[in-house]
Tab-separated table of C-alpha atoms in Angstrom:
chain	number	residue	atom	x	y	z
A	3	MET	CA	2.849	10.674	-4.492
A	4	ARG	CA	6.052	8.899	-4.784
A	5	LEU	CA	9.437	9.980	-5.932
A	6	VAL	CA	11.932	7.409	-6.879
A	7	ILE	CA	15.419	8.524	-7.137
A	8	LEU	CA	18.127	6.388	-8.960
A	9	ASP	CA	21.858	7.108	-9.644
A	10	ASP	CA	21.629	7.677	-13.288
A	11	TYR	CA	19.732	7.448	-16.367
A	12	ASP	CA	20.156	3.792	-17.193
A	13	LEU	CA	19.001	2.881	-13.598
A	14	ALA	CA	16.135	5.125	-13.815
A	15	SER	CA	15.058	3.577	-17.047
A	16	GLU	CA	15.468	0.080	-15.889
A	17	TRP	CA	13.285	0.662	-12.558
A	18	ALA	CA	10.550	2.244	-14.727
A	19	ALA	CA	10.716	-0.779	-17.147
A	20	LYS	CA	10.591	-3.223	-14.305
A	21	TYR	CA	7.599	-1.322	-12.705
A	22	ILE	CA	5.768	-1.560	-16.202
A	23	CYS	CA	6.444	-5.129	-16.787
A	24	ASN	CA	5.491	-5.969	-13.208
A	25	ARG	CA	2.204	-3.924	-13.354
A	26	ILE	CA	1.233	-5.658	-16.721
A	27	ILE	CA	1.945	-9.189	-15.250
A	28	GLN	CA	0.272	-8.594	-12.057
A	29	PHE	CA	-2.839	-7.432	-14.116
A	30	LYS	CA	-2.894	-10.904	-15.670
A	31	PRO	CA	-4.134	-9.555	-19.046
A	32	SER	CA	-6.126	-11.912	-21.496
A	33	GLN	CA	-8.571	-12.054	-24.268
A	34	GLY	CA	-11.218	-9.467	-23.334
A	35	ARG	CA	-9.196	-8.051	-20.430
A	36	TYR	CA	-6.380	-5.905	-21.786
A	37	PHE	CA	-4.043	-3.723	-19.839
A	38	THR	CA	-4.048	-0.359	-21.201
A	39	LEU	CA	-1.035	1.714	-21.340
A	40	GLY	CA	-0.312	5.498	-22.045
A	41	LEU	CA	3.094	6.169	-23.780
A	42	PRO	CA	5.377	9.020	-24.479
A	43	THR	CA	7.996	9.907	-26.962
A	44	GLY	CA	11.287	11.780	-26.792
A	45	SER	CA	14.766	10.912	-25.633
A	46	THR	CA	13.870	10.264	-21.909
A	47	PRO	CA	11.760	6.774	-22.323
A	48	LEU	CA	14.192	5.300	-24.979
A	49	GLY	CA	16.121	3.443	-22.157
A	50	CYS	CA	12.951	2.253	-20.678
A	51	TYR	CA	11.657	0.887	-24.048
A	52	LYS	CA	14.977	-0.824	-24.777
A	53	LYS	CA	14.590	-2.682	-21.301
A	54	LEU	CA	11.101	-3.557	-22.212
A	55	ILE	CA	12.069	-4.965	-25.622
A	56	GLU	CA	14.799	-6.887	-23.616
A	57	TYR	CA	12.374	-8.469	-21.255
A	58	HIS	CA	9.916	-9.269	-24.128
A	59	LYS	CA	12.932	-11.098	-26.027
A	60	ASN	CA	13.763	-13.156	-23.191
A	61	GLY	CA	10.208	-14.311	-22.872
A	62	ASP	CA	9.424	-12.585	-19.697
A	63	LEU	CA	6.954	-10.015	-21.018
A	64	SER	CA	4.263	-10.045	-23.763
A	65	PHE	CA	2.101	-7.276	-25.125
A	66	LYS	CA	-0.295	-9.523	-26.892
A	67	TYR	CA	-3.191	-8.218	-24.545
A	68	VAL	CA	-1.915	-4.819	-24.022
A	69	LYS	CA	-3.587	-1.629	-25.796
A	70	THR	CA	-1.427	1.542	-25.989
A	71	PHE	CA	-2.280	5.274	-26.398
A	72	ASN	CA	0.434	7.712	-27.376
A	73	MET	CA	0.426	11.118	-25.939
A	74	ASP	CA	0.767	13.168	-29.022
A	75	GLU	CA	1.533	13.731	-32.779
A	76	TYR	CA	2.860	16.559	-34.661
A	77	VAL	CA	0.308	18.112	-37.207
A	78	GLY	CA	1.231	18.092	-40.886
A	79	LEU	CA	4.233	15.895	-40.665
A	80	PRO	CA	3.814	12.886	-43.073
A	81	ARG	CA	3.227	9.728	-40.934
A	82	ASN	CA	6.101	7.975	-42.466
A	83	HIS	CA	8.493	11.152	-41.735
A	84	PRO	CA	11.438	9.844	-39.797
A	85	GLU	CA	10.547	12.239	-36.854
A	86	SER	CA	6.835	11.532	-36.618
A	87	TYR	CA	5.841	10.089	-33.646
A	88	HIS	CA	4.254	7.010	-35.723
A	89	SER	CA	7.784	6.422	-37.107
A	90	TYR	CA	9.380	6.920	-33.565
A	91	MET	CA	7.050	4.389	-31.708
A	92	TRP	CA	7.259	1.596	-34.663
A	93	ASN	CA	10.975	1.958	-34.998
A	94	LYS	CA	12.055	2.295	-31.446
A	95	PHE	CA	9.378	-0.075	-29.746
A	96	PHE	CA	6.339	-1.488	-31.460
A	97	LYS	CA	8.144	-3.439	-34.148
A	98	HIS	CA	10.397	-5.169	-31.534
A	99	ILE	CA	7.505	-6.552	-29.534
A	100	ASP	CA	4.327	-8.477	-30.027
A	101	ILE	CA	1.750	-5.888	-29.845
A	102	ASP	CA	-1.308	-6.108	-32.385
A	103	PRO	CA	-0.845	-3.006	-34.554
A	104	ASN	CA	-4.662	-2.547	-34.281
A	105	ASN	CA	-4.118	-2.019	-30.306
A	106	ALA	CA	-1.594	0.686	-30.676
A	107	HIS	CA	-3.285	4.122	-30.887
A	108	ILE	CA	-1.630	7.153	-32.206
A	109	LEU	CA	-3.275	10.384	-33.008
A	110	ASP	CA	-3.346	11.249	-36.701
A	111	GLY	CA	-1.751	14.701	-37.185
A	112	ASN	CA	-3.070	14.543	-40.870
A	113	ALA	CA	-6.581	13.961	-40.291
A	114	PRO	CA	-9.053	15.963	-42.275
A	115	ASP	CA	-11.010	17.080	-39.161
A	116	LEU	CA	-8.417	17.448	-36.373
A	117	GLN	CA	-10.895	18.222	-33.775
A	118	ALA	CA	-12.903	14.985	-34.630
A	119	GLU	CA	-9.723	12.906	-34.667
A	120	CYS	CA	-9.052	14.173	-30.949
A	121	ASP	CA	-12.725	13.567	-29.844
A	122	ALA	CA	-12.571	10.075	-31.630
A	123	PHE	CA	-9.248	9.407	-29.401
A	124	GLU	CA	-10.915	10.113	-26.238
A	125	LYS	CA	-13.737	7.971	-27.236
A	126	LYS	CA	-11.457	5.038	-28.052
A	127	ILE	CA	-9.698	5.430	-24.433
A	128	GLU	CA	-12.994	5.220	-23.012
A	129	GLU	CA	-14.238	2.285	-24.836
A	130	ALA	CA	-11.044	0.636	-23.801
A	131	GLY	CA	-12.001	0.957	-20.254
A	132	GLY	CA	-9.696	4.003	-19.445
A	133	ILE	CA	-5.727	3.750	-19.062
A	134	ASP	CA	-4.440	1.685	-16.083
A	135	LEU	CA	-1.034	3.244	-16.290
A	136	PHE	CA	0.019	6.454	-18.182
A	137	VAL	CA	3.723	6.873	-18.508
A	138	GLY	CA	4.969	10.441	-19.334
A	139	GLY	CA	8.060	12.650	-19.780
A	140	ILE	CA	8.293	16.328	-19.461
A	141	GLY	CA	9.983	19.264	-21.055
A	142	PRO	CA	12.385	21.699	-19.286
A	143	ASP	CA	9.444	23.999	-18.932
A	144	GLY	CA	7.345	21.290	-16.997
A	145	HIS	CA	4.922	20.418	-19.846
A	146	ILE	CA	3.579	17.143	-20.054
A	147	ALA	CA	2.634	15.799	-23.511
A	148	PHE	CA	2.257	19.017	-25.461
A	149	ASN	CA	0.203	20.664	-22.690
A	150	GLU	CA	2.557	23.971	-22.771
A	151	PRO	CA	2.636	26.330	-19.977
A	152	GLY	CA	-0.601	28.054	-19.449
A	153	SER	CA	-2.728	24.924	-20.538
A	154	SER	CA	-5.785	24.077	-18.691
A	155	LEU	CA	-5.443	21.526	-16.036
A	156	ALA	CA	-8.821	20.098	-16.962
A	157	SER	CA	-7.814	19.878	-20.528
A	158	ARG	CA	-8.798	16.928	-22.912
A	159	THR	CA	-7.307	15.826	-26.234
A	160	ARG	CA	-6.872	18.841	-28.415
A	161	LEU	CA	-4.909	20.841	-31.236
A	162	LYS	CA	-2.083	22.735	-29.583
A	163	THR	CA	0.148	25.699	-30.734
A	164	LEU	CA	3.786	24.573	-29.474
A	165	ALA	CA	5.816	27.012	-27.249
A	166	MET	CA	9.074	28.345	-28.785
A	167	ASP	CA	10.808	26.625	-25.918
A	168	THR	CA	9.610	23.410	-27.327
A	169	ILE	CA	10.112	24.147	-30.950
A	170	LEU	CA	13.773	24.816	-30.084
A	171	ALA	CA	14.174	21.935	-27.974
A	172	ASN	CA	12.865	19.801	-30.759
A	173	ALA	CA	14.988	21.433	-33.347
A	174	LYS	CA	17.736	18.810	-32.782
A	175	TYR	CA	15.436	16.288	-34.450
A	176	PHE	CA	15.267	18.421	-37.570
A	177	ASP	CA	18.908	18.967	-38.243
A	178	GLY	CA	18.894	22.291	-36.057
A	179	ASP	CA	16.629	23.990	-38.698
A	180	LEU	CA	13.656	25.648	-36.937
A	181	SER	CA	11.794	25.992	-40.305
A	182	LYS	CA	11.482	22.329	-40.382
A	183	VAL	CA	9.988	21.841	-36.865
A	184	PRO	CA	6.222	21.503	-36.799
A	185	THR	CA	4.575	24.487	-34.852
A	186	MET	CA	1.371	22.591	-34.001
A	187	ALA	CA	0.506	19.185	-32.460
A	188	LEU	CA	-2.502	16.991	-31.250
A	189	THR	CA	-2.123	16.192	-27.836
A	190	VAL	CA	-3.985	14.379	-24.866
A	191	GLY	CA	-4.986	16.835	-22.216
A	192	VAL	CA	-3.942	17.205	-18.546
A	193	GLY	CA	-7.218	15.871	-17.680
A	194	THR	CA	-7.020	12.896	-20.029
A	195	VAL	CA	-3.809	11.924	-18.097
A	196	MET	CA	-5.212	12.702	-14.745
A	197	ASP	CA	-8.164	10.030	-15.488
A	198	ALA	CA	-5.715	7.198	-15.733
A	199	ARG	CA	-5.734	4.958	-12.755
A	200	GLU	CA	-1.784	5.465	-12.451
A	201	VAL	CA	0.493	7.898	-13.684
A	202	MET	CA	4.394	7.469	-13.878
A	203	ILE	CA	6.375	10.155	-15.146
A	204	LEU	CA	10.093	9.846	-16.111
A	205	ILE	CA	12.564	13.063	-15.488
A	206	THR	CA	16.037	12.729	-16.064
A	207	GLY	CA	18.988	15.152	-16.456
A	208	ALA	CA	20.117	18.517	-14.785
A	209	HIS	CA	18.197	20.440	-17.658
A	210	LYS	CA	14.900	19.008	-15.948
A	211	ALA	CA	15.993	19.641	-12.317
A	212	PHE	CA	13.868	23.022	-12.151
A	213	ALA	CA	10.823	21.516	-13.796
A	214	LEU	CA	11.053	18.475	-11.019
A	215	TYR	CA	11.278	21.136	-8.298
A	216	LYS	CA	8.196	22.830	-9.570
A	217	ALA	CA	6.371	19.736	-10.015
A	218	ILE	CA	6.701	18.528	-6.398
A	219	GLU	CA	7.954	21.235	-4.103
A	220	GLU	CA	5.736	24.066	-5.196
A	221	GLY	CA	2.044	24.497	-5.748
A	222	VAL	CA	-0.250	23.233	-8.535
A	223	SER	CA	0.054	25.724	-11.444
A	224	HIS	CA	-1.029	25.598	-14.993
A	225	MET	CA	2.178	27.325	-15.850
A	226	TRP	CA	4.012	23.989	-14.928
A	227	THR	CA	1.453	21.474	-16.115
A	228	VAL	CA	3.251	18.674	-14.538
A	229	SER	CA	2.534	19.946	-11.011
A	230	ALA	CA	-1.118	18.717	-11.621
A	231	PHE	CA	-0.034	15.181	-10.704
A	232	GLN	CA	0.412	16.318	-6.929
A	233	GLN	CA	-3.362	15.789	-7.195
A	234	HIS	CA	-3.435	12.320	-8.464
A	235	PRO	CA	-4.057	9.518	-5.968
A	236	ARG	CA	-1.280	7.371	-7.619
A	237	THR	CA	1.472	9.180	-9.279
A	238	ILE	CA	5.171	7.911	-9.221
A	239	PHE	CA	8.026	10.344	-10.464
A	240	VAL	CA	11.096	8.428	-11.618
A	241	CYS	CA	14.248	10.511	-11.791
A	242	ASP	CA	17.922	10.149	-11.675
A	243	GLU	CA	20.265	12.263	-9.355
A	244	ASP	CA	20.868	15.124	-11.805
A	245	ALA	CA	17.180	15.893	-12.104
A	246	THR	CA	17.225	16.406	-8.229
A	247	LEU	CA	19.699	19.289	-8.236
A	248	GLU	CA	17.209	22.029	-7.505
A	249	LEU	CA	15.420	19.971	-4.730
A	250	ARG	CA	15.747	20.798	-1.047
A	251	VAL	CA	18.208	18.399	0.627
A	252	LYS	CA	15.551	17.388	3.153
A	253	THR	CA	13.110	16.428	0.176
A	254	VAL	CA	15.863	14.177	-1.447
A	255	LYS	CA	16.834	12.435	1.953
A	256	TYR	CA	13.179	12.040	2.787
A	257	PHE	CA	12.294	10.250	-0.516
A	258	LYS	CA	15.702	8.226	-0.558
A	259	GLY	CA	14.809	7.006	2.739
A	260	LEU	CA	11.599	5.406	1.207
A	261	MET	CA	13.625	3.544	-1.421
A	262	HIS	CA	13.689	0.280	0.444
A	263	VAL	CA	9.700	0.581	0.178
A	264	HIS	CA	9.727	1.617	-3.652
A	265	ASN	CA	12.116	-1.113	-4.599
A	266	LYS	CA	9.618	-3.796	-3.427
A	267	LEU	CA	7.569	-2.623	-6.323
A	268	VAL	CA	10.117	-3.865	-8.784
A	269	ASP	CA	11.953	-6.659	-6.842
A	270	PRO	CA	11.441	-9.529	-7.645
A	271	LEU	CA	10.744	-8.824	-11.278
A	272	TYR	CA	7.873	-10.987	-12.463
A	273	SER	CA	7.938	-13.275	-15.655
A	274	MET	CA	5.213	-14.516	-17.587
A	275	LYS	CA	7.200	-17.802	-17.921
A	276	GLU	CA	6.392	-18.207	-14.359
A	277	GLU	CA	2.699	-17.069	-14.673
A	278	ASN	CA	2.475	-19.672	-17.395
């Protein structure tokens, strides 16, 4: 497990974007050889998405041979609702890059048979050859995707009832009106993300500090589902200084002492201009 600690949110976002960029380019994607990327929503990945868009517009990165699978989607929210994750992904990321819409997979929270939709999503991931890099964020209660506290660490894509903490946290996107916040969602399972060849989790802000502490300094627990990734062979936690506030000084010093190694993963930043 790697813990990458940057000074602030912007630097953490840039490091994560550089890492994704380098992984895609080093993979050498082409027709019949797609790089498969798992993606999150929420406020944390926005800075990362902005940098990836910048790399694309500069001609350094293409998503032509990239397939994406999103973590989750609300149930019962129209696809064109401004707060649906379909809207989020297209407005914040997909419409600014050259991804083929057929290669951008997002769960349908309005499907007539929600369990069949979840099963089909797992099958699509399998048919794509599995996920090369799953990027995720977490909630203050340590949930990954919508795998709320108490979720099975072997769970697959399914329908989940949202915890009240999650509903309260999401109310800001619905004019602060709790009655407008969806109470159910379709989500990939912890086991689904664990099957990815590599996982990168973005954790920023003091309000996520206790969750980061639970994720890396305490044991694996289904009450803090992000802690499961201690057992993944290739996990990178990318965080800012504020997110480390609950960690032991010794832990922070240890991982900061490895930054010269971690930075070699993103420096130099590769470019498709050079590859071509």
